[in-house]
mmCIF file of C-alpha atoms and ligand atoms in Angstrom:
data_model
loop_
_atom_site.group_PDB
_atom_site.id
_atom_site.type_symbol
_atom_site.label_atom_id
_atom_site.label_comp_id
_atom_site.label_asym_id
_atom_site.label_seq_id
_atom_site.Cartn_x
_atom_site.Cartn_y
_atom_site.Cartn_z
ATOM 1 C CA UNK D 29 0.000 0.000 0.000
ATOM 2 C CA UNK D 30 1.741 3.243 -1.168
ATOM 3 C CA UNK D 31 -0.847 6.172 0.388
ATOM 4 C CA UNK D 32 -3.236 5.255 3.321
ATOM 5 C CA UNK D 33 -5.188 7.927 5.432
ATOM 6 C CA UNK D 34 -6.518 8.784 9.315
ATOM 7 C CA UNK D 35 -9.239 10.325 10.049
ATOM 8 C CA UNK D 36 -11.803 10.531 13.569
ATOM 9 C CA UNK D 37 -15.345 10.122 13.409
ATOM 10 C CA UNK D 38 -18.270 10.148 16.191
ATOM 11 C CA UNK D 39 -18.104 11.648 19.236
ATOM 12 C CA UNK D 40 -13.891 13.175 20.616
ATOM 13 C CA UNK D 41 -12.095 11.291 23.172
ATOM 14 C CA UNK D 42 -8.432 11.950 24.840
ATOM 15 C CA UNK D 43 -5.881 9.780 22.879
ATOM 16 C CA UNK D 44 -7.248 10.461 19.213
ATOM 17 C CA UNK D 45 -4.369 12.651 18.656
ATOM 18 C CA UNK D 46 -1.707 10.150 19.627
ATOM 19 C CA UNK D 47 -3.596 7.620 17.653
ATOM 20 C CA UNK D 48 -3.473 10.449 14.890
ATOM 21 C CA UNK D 49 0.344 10.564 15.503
ATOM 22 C CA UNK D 50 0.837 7.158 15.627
ATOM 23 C CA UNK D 51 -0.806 6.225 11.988
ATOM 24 C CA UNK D 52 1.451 9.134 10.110
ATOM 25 C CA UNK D 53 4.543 7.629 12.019
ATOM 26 C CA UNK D 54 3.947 4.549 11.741
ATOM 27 C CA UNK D 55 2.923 4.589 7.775
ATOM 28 C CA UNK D 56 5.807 7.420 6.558
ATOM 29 C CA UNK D 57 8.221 4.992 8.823
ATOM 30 C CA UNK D 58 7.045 1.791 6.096
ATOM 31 C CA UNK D 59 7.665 4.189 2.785
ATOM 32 C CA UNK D 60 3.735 5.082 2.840
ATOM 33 C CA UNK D 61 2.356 8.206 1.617
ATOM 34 C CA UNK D 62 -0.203 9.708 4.994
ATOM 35 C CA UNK D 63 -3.099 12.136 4.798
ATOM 36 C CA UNK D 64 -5.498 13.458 7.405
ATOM 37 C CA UNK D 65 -8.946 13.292 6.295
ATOM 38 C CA UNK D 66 -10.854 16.174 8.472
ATOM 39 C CA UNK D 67 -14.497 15.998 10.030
ATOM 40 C CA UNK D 68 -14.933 12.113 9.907
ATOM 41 C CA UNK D 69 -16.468 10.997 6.754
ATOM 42 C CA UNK D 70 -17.404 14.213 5.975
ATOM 43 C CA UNK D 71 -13.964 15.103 4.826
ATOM 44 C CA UNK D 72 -14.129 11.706 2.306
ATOM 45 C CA UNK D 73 -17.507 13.120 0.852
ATOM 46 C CA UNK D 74 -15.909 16.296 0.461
ATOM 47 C CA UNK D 75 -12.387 16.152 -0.129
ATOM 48 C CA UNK D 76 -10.997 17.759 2.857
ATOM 49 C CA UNK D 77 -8.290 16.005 2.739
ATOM 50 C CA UNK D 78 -4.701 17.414 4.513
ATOM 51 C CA UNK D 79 -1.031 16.059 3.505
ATOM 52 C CA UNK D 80 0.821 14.674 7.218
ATOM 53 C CA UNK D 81 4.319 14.399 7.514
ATOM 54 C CA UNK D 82 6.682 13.877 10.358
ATOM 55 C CA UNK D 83 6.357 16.858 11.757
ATOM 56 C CA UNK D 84 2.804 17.462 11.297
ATOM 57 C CA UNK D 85 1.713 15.887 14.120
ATOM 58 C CA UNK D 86 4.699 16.886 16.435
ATOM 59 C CA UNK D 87 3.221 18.303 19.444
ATOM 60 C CA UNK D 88 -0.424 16.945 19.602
ATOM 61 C CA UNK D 89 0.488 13.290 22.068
ATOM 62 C CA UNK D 90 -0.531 15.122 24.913
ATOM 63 C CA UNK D 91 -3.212 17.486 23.551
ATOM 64 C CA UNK D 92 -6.820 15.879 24.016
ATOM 65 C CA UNK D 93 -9.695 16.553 21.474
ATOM 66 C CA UNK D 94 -8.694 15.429 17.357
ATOM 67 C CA UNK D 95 -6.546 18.011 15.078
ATOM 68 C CA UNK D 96 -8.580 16.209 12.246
ATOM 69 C CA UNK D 97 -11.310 17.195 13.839
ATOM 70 C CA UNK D 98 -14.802 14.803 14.107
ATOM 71 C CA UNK D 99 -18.179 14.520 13.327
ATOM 72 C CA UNK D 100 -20.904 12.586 12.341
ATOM 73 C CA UNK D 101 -21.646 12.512 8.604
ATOM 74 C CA UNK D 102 -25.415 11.033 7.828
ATOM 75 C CA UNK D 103 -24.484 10.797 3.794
ATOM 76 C CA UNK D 104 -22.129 8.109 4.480
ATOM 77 C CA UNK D 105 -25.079 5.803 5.803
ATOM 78 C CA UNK D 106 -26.069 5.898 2.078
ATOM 79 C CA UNK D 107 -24.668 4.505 -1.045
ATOM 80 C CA UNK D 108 -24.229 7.946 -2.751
ATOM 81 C CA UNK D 109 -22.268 8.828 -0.129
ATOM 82 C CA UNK D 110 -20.391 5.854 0.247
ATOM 83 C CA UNK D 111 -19.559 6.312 -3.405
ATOM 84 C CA UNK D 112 -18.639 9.768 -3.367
ATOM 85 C CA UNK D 113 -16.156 9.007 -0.265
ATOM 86 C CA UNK D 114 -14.658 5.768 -3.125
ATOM 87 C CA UNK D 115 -14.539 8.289 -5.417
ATOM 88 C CA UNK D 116 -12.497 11.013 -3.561
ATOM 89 C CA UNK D 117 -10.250 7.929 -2.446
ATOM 90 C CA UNK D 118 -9.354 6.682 -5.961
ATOM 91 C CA UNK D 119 -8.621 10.131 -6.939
ATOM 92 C CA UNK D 120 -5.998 10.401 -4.638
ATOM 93 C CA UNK D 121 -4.928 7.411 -4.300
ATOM 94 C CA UNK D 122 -5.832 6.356 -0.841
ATOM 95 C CA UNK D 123 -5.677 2.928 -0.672
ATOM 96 C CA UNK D 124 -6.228 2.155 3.242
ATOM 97 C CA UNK D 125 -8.014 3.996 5.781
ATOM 98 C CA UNK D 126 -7.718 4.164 9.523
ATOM 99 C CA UNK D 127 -10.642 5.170 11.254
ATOM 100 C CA UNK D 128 -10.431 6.193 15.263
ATOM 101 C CA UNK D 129 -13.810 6.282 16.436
ATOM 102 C CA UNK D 130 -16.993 3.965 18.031
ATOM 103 C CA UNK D 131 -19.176 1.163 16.808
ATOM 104 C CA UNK D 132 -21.286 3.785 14.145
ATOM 105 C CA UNK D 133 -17.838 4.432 12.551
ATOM 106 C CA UNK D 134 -16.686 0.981 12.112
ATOM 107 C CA UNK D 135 -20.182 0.406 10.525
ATOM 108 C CA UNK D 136 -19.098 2.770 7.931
ATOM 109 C CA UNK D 137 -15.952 1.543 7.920
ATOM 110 C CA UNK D 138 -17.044 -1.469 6.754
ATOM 111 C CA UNK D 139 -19.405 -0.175 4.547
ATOM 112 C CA UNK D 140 -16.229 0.970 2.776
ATOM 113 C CA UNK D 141 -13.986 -1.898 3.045
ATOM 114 C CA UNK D 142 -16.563 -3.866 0.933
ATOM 115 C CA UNK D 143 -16.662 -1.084 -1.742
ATOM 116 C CA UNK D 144 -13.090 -2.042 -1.772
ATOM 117 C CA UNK D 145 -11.108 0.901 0.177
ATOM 118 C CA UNK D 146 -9.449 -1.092 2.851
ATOM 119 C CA UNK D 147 -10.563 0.075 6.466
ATOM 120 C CA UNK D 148 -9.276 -0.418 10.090
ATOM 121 C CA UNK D 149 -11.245 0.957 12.923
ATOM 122 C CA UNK D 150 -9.301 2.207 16.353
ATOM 123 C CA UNK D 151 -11.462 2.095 19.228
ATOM 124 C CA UNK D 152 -11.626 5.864 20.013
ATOM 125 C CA UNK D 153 -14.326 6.691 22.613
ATOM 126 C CA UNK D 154 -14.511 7.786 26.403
ATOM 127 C CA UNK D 155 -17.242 5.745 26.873
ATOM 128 C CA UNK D 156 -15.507 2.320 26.596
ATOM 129 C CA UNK D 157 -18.633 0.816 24.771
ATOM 130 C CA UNK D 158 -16.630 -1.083 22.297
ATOM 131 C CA UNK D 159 -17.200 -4.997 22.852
ATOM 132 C CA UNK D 160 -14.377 -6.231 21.156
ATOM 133 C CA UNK D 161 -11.680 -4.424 22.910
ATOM 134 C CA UNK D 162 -11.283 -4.258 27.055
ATOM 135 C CA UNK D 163 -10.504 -1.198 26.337
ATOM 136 C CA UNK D 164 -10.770 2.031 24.771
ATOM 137 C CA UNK D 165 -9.046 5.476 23.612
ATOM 138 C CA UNK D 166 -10.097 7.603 26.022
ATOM 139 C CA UNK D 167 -12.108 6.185 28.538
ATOM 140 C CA UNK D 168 -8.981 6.344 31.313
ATOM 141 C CA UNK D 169 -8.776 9.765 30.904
ATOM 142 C CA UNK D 170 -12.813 10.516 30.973
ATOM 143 C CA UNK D 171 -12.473 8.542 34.269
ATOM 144 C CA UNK D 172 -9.550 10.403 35.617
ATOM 145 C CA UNK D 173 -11.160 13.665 35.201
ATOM 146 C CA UNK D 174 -14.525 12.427 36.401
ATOM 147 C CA UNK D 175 -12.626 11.153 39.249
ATOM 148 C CA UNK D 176 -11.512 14.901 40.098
ATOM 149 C CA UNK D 177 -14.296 16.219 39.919
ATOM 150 C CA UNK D 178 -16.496 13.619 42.034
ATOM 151 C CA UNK D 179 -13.684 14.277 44.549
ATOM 152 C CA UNK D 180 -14.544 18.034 44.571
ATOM 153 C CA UNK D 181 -17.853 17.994 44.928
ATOM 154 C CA UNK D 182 -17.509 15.167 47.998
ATOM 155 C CA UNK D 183 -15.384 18.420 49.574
ATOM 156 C CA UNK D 184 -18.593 20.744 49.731
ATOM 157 C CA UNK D 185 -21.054 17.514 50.048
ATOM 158 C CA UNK D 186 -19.040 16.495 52.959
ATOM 159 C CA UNK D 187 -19.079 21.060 54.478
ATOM 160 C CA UNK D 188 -22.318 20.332 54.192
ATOM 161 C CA UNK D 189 -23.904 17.211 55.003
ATOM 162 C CA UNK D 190 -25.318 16.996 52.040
ATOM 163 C CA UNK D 191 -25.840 13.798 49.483
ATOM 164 C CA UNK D 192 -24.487 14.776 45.839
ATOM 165 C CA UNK D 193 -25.707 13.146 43.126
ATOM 166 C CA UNK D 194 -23.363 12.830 40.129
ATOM 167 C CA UNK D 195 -24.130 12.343 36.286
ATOM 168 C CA UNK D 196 -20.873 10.977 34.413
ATOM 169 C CA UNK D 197 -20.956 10.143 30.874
ATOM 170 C CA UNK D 198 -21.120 6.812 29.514
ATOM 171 C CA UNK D 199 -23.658 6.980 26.681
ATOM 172 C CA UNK D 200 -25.874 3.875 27.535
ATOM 173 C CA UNK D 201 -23.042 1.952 28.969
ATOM 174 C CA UNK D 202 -21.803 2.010 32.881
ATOM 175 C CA UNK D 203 -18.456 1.580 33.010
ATOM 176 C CA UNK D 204 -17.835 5.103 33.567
ATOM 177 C CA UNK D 205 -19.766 5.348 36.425
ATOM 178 C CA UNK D 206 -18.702 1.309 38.128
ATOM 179 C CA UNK D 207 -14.710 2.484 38.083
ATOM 180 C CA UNK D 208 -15.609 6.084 39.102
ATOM 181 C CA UNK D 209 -17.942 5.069 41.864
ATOM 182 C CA UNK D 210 -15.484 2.816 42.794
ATOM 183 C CA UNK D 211 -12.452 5.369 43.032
ATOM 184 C CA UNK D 212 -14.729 7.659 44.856
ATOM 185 C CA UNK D 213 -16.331 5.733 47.325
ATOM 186 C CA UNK D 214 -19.897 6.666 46.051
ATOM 187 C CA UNK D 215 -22.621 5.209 48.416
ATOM 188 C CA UNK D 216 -24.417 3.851 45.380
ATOM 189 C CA UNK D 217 -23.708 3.466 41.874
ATOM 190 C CA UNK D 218 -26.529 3.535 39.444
ATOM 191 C CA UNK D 219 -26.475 2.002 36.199
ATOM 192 C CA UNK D 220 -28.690 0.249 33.743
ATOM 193 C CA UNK D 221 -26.375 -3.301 33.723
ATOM 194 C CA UNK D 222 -27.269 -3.677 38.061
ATOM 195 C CA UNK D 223 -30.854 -3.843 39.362
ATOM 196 C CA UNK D 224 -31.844 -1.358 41.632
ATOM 197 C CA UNK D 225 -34.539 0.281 43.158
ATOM 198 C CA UNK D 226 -34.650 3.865 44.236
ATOM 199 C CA UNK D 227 -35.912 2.134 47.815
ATOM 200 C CA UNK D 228 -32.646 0.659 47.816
ATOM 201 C CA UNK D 229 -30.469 3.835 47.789
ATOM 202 C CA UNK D 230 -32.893 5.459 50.094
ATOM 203 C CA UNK D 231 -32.429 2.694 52.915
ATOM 204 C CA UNK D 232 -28.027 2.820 51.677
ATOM 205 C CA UNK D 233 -28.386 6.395 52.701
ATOM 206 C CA UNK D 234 -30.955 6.002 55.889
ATOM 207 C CA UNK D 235 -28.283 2.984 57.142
ATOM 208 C CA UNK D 236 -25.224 5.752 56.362
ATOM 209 C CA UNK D 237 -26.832 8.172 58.799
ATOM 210 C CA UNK D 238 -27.571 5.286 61.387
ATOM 211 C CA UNK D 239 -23.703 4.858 61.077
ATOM 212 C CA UNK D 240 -22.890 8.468 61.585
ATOM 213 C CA UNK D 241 -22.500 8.990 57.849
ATOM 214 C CA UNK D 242 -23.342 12.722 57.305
ATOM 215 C CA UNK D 243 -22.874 13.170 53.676
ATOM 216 C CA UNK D 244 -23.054 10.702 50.154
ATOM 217 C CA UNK D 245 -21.568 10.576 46.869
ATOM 218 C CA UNK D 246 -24.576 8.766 44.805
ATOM 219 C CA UNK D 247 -22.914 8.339 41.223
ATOM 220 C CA UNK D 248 -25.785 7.908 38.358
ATOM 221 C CA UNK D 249 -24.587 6.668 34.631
ATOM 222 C CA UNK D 250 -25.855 9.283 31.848
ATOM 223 C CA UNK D 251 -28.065 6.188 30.375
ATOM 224 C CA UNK D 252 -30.339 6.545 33.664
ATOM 225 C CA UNK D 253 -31.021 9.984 33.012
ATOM 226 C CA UNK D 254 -33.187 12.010 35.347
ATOM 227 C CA UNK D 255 -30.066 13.094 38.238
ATOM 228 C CA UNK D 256 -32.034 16.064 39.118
ATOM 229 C CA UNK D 257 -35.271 14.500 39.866
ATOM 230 C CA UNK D 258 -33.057 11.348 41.661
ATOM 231 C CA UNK D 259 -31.302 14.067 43.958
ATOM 232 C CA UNK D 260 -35.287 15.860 44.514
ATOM 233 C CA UNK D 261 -36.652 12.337 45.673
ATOM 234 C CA UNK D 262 -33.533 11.400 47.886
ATOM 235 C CA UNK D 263 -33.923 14.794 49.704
ATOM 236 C CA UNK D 264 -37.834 13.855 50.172
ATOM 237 C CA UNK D 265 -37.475 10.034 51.457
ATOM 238 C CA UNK D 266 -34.444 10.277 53.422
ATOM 239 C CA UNK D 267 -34.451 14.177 54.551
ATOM 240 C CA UNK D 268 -31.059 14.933 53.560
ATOM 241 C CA UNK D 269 -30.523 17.645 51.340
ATOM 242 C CA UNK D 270 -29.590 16.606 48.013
ATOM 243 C CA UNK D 271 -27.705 18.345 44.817
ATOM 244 C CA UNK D 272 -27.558 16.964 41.280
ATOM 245 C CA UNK D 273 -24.217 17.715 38.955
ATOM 246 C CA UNK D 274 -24.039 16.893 35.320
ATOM 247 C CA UNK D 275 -20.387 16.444 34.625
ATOM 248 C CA UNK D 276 -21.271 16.382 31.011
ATOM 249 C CA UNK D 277 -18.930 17.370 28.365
ATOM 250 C CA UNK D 278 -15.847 18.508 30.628
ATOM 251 C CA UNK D 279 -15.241 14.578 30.805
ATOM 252 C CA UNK D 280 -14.022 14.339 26.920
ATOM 253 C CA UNK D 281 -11.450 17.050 27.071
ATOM 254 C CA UNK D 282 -8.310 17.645 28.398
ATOM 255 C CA UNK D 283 -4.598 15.950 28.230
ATOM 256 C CA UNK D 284 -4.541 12.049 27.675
ATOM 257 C CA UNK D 285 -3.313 9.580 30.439
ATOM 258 C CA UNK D 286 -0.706 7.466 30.174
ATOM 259 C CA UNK D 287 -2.456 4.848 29.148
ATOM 260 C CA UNK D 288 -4.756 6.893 26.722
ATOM 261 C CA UNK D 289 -1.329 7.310 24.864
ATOM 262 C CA UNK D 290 0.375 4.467 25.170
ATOM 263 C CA UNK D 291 -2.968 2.571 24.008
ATOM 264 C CA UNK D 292 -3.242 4.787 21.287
ATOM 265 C CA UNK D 293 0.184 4.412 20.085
ATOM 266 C CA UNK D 294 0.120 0.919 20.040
ATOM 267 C CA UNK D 295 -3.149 0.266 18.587
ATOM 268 C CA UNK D 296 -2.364 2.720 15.362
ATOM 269 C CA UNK D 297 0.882 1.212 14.807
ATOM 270 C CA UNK D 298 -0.819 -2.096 14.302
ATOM 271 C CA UNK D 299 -3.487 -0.920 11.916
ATOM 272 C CA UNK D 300 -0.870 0.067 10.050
ATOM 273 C CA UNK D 301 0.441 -2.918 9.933
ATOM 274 C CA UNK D 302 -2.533 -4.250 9.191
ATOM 275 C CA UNK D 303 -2.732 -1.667 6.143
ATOM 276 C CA UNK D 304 0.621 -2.870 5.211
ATOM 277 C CA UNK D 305 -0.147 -6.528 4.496
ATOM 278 C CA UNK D 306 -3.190 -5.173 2.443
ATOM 279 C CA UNK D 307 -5.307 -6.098 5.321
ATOM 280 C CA UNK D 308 -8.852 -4.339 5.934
ATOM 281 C CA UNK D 309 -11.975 -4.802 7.144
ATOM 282 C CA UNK D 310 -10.534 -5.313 11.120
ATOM 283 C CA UNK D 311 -10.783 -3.480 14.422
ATOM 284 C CA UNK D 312 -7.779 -3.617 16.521
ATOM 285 C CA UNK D 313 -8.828 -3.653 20.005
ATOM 286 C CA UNK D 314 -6.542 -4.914 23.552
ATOM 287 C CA UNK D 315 -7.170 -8.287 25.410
ATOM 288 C CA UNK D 316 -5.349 -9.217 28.461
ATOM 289 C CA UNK D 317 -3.091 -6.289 27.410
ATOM 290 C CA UNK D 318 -2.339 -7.936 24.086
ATOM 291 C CA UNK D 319 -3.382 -6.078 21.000
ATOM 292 C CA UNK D 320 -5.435 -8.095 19.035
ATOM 293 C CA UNK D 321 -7.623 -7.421 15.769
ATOM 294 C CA UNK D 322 -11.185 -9.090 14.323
ATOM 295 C CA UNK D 323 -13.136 -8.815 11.102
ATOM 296 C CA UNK D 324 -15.428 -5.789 11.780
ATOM 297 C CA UNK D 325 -19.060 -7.477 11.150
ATOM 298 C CA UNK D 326 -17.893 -9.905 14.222
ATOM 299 C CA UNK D 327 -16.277 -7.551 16.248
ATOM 300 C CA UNK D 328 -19.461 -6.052 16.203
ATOM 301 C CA UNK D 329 -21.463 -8.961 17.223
ATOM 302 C CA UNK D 330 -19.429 -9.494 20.569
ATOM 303 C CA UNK D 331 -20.791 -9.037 23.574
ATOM 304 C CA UNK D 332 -18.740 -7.423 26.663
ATOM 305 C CA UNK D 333 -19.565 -8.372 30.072
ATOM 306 C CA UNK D 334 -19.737 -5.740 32.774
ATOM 307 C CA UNK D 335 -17.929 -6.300 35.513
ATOM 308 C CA UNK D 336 -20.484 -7.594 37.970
ATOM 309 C CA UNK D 337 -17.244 -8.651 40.740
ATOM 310 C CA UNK D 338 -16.344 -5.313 40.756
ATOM 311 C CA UNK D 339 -19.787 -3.852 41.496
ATOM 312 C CA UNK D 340 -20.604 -6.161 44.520
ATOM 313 C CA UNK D 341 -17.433 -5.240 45.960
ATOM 314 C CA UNK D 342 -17.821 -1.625 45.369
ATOM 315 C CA UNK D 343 -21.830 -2.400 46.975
ATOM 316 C CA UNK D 344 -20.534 -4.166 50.457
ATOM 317 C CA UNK D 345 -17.368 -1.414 50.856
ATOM 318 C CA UNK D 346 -19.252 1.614 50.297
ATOM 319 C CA UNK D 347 -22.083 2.248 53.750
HETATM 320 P P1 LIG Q 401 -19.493 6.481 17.016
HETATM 321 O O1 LIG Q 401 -18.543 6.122 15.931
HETATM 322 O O2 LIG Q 401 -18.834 7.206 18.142
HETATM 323 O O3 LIG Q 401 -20.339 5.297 17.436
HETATM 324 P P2 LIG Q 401 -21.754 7.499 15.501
HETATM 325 O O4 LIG Q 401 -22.635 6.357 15.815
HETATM 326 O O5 LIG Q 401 -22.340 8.861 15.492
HETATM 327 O O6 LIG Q 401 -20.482 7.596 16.444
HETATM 328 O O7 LIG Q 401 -21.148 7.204 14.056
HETATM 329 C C1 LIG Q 401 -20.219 8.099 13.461
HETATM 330 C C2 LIG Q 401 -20.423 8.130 11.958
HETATM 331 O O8 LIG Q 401 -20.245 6.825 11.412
HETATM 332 C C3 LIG Q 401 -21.832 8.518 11.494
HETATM 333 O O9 LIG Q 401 -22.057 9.894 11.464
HETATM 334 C C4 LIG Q 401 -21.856 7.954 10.099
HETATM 335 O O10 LIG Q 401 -21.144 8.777 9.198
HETATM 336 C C5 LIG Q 401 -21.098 6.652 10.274
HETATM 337 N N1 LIG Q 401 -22.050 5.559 10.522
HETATM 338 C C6 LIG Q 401 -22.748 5.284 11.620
HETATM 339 N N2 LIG Q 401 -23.544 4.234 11.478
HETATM 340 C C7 LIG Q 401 -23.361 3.802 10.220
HETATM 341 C C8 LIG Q 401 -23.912 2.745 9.443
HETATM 342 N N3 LIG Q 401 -24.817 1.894 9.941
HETATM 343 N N4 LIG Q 401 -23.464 2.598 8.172
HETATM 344 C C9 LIG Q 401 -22.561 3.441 7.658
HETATM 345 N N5 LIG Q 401 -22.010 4.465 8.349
HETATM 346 C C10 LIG Q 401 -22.405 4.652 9.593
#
């Protein structure tokens, strides 16, 4: 493969831009030509298309949001657009594609691997949503920083005996809010994979204060929706007075982790590889801490477990 391009797609994480860095290293490193393809698909239906060389990317490993910019493009869901984005490919010769992004972007990746330009998806999202892959770009930071800012609030919950209840991202998945209720030591965690009742948090709380507990950290995954009437009916059945916070959007920015980077890094180095042996149609994801890579209609057909362990541990701990 002599020219292969990058581009994000769906919703930013932390990490794209190393993954960003990684593809134009990796590829000019094998003798390949590299381009940045801006605003998702968008840029493929429209030919924004940017040359990347070595130094192009120098300085963006520890910025968060994409350079390449995202978005979500609802042409490429259609074969006109899908043709237009083979089109703009063939005329400049980009043979391969590496797409960072979530399950809706490897759907179009695919799309276009079977109209013959050779795609590998990068799981890119904070939300860690990707079945395939233990893992995703991102979601260590997202956690990191919802972590802080849990922490913060528990500082005026705790000046004031009051219970706050916490929104963090997550899309419809809870693993955002498991690790951060976890980290935090939130009374109860509230997410659409464990059963619960609102009784059930009411009595958590009603025990705490029993046990001298004068102020709660109830975490709520964005799936559940609702924090601000949750925090209203908590004040009402258990008399404590209650404050909802939507983290919301502050959780996708700022400066990768470590392991936002070094996951990043590694997985776009092996879709170029990937690339390189004329290989497409795959989504490199990490197993056990290996890096592993499946066709992209199977990849997504898996099914990840959450971790059920982790929440009953996180339930008996946290009174
Ligand atoms: P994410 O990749 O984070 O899941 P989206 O679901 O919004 O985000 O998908 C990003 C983009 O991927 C969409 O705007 C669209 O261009 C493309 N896409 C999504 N679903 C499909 C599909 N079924 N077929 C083709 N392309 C799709």
């Amino acid at each position: 493969m002599k020219k292969i391009g990058v581009l994000t797609s769906g919703g930013d994480a932390p990490g794209m831009n190393a993954a960003i860095r990684a593809v134009t290293r990796a590829g000019i490193a094998k003798g390949m030509e590299v381009v940045g393809i801006r605003r998702g698909y968008n840029g493929l239906i429209n030919g924004d298309i940017i040359p990347l060389d070595i130094r192009s990317v120098s300085d963006i490993i520890q910025r968060g949001g994409t350079v390449l910019y995202t978005a979500r493009c609802a042409e490429f869901r259609y074969e006109e657009g899908l043709q237009k984005a083979k089109q703009t490919c063939l005329e400049n010769g980009i043979e391969g594609i590496v797409v960072v992004g979530g399950d809706g972007s490897f759907r179009g990746a695919a799309d276009l691997s079977a109209r013959g330009i050779l795609c590998v998806g990068i799981p890119g999202t904070i939300d860690n949503d990707i079945s395939m892959s233990e893992y995703t770009i991102g979601y260590d930071t997202a956690m990191n920083t919802a972590m802080q800012l849990v922490d913060k609030l528990r500082d005026t919950a705790h000046s004031h005996d009051r219970c706050s209840v916490v929104e963090v991202m997550g899309r419809n998945a809870g693993y955002i809010a498991l690790n951060t209720g976890v980290a935090c030591g939130a009374t109860y965690i509230i997410t659409k994979e464990e059963p619960f009742t609102m009784n059930d948090v009411y009595n958590k709380i009603i025990n705490g204060l029993k046990n001298g507990k004068h102020h709660f950290i109830i975490v709520v995954a964005e799936g559940i929706g609702n924090s601000e009437q949750i925090a209203k009916d908590i004040e009402r059945e258990t008399g404590v007075e209650s404050r909802a916070t939507i983290l919301g959007h502050v959780q996708r920015g700022g400066s990768p982790t470590v392991r936002d980077r070094v996951a990043a890094s590694q997985m776009g180095y092996h879709a170029v590889e990937l690339l390189s042996r004329n290989t497409g149609n795959r989504v490199v994801g990490l197993q056990g801490n290996q890096i592993v890579d499946y066709d992209i209609q199977e990849a997504l057909n898996m099914h990840k477990e959450f971790d059920h362990e982790l929440y009953r541990v996180a339930s008996e701990i946290n009174f």
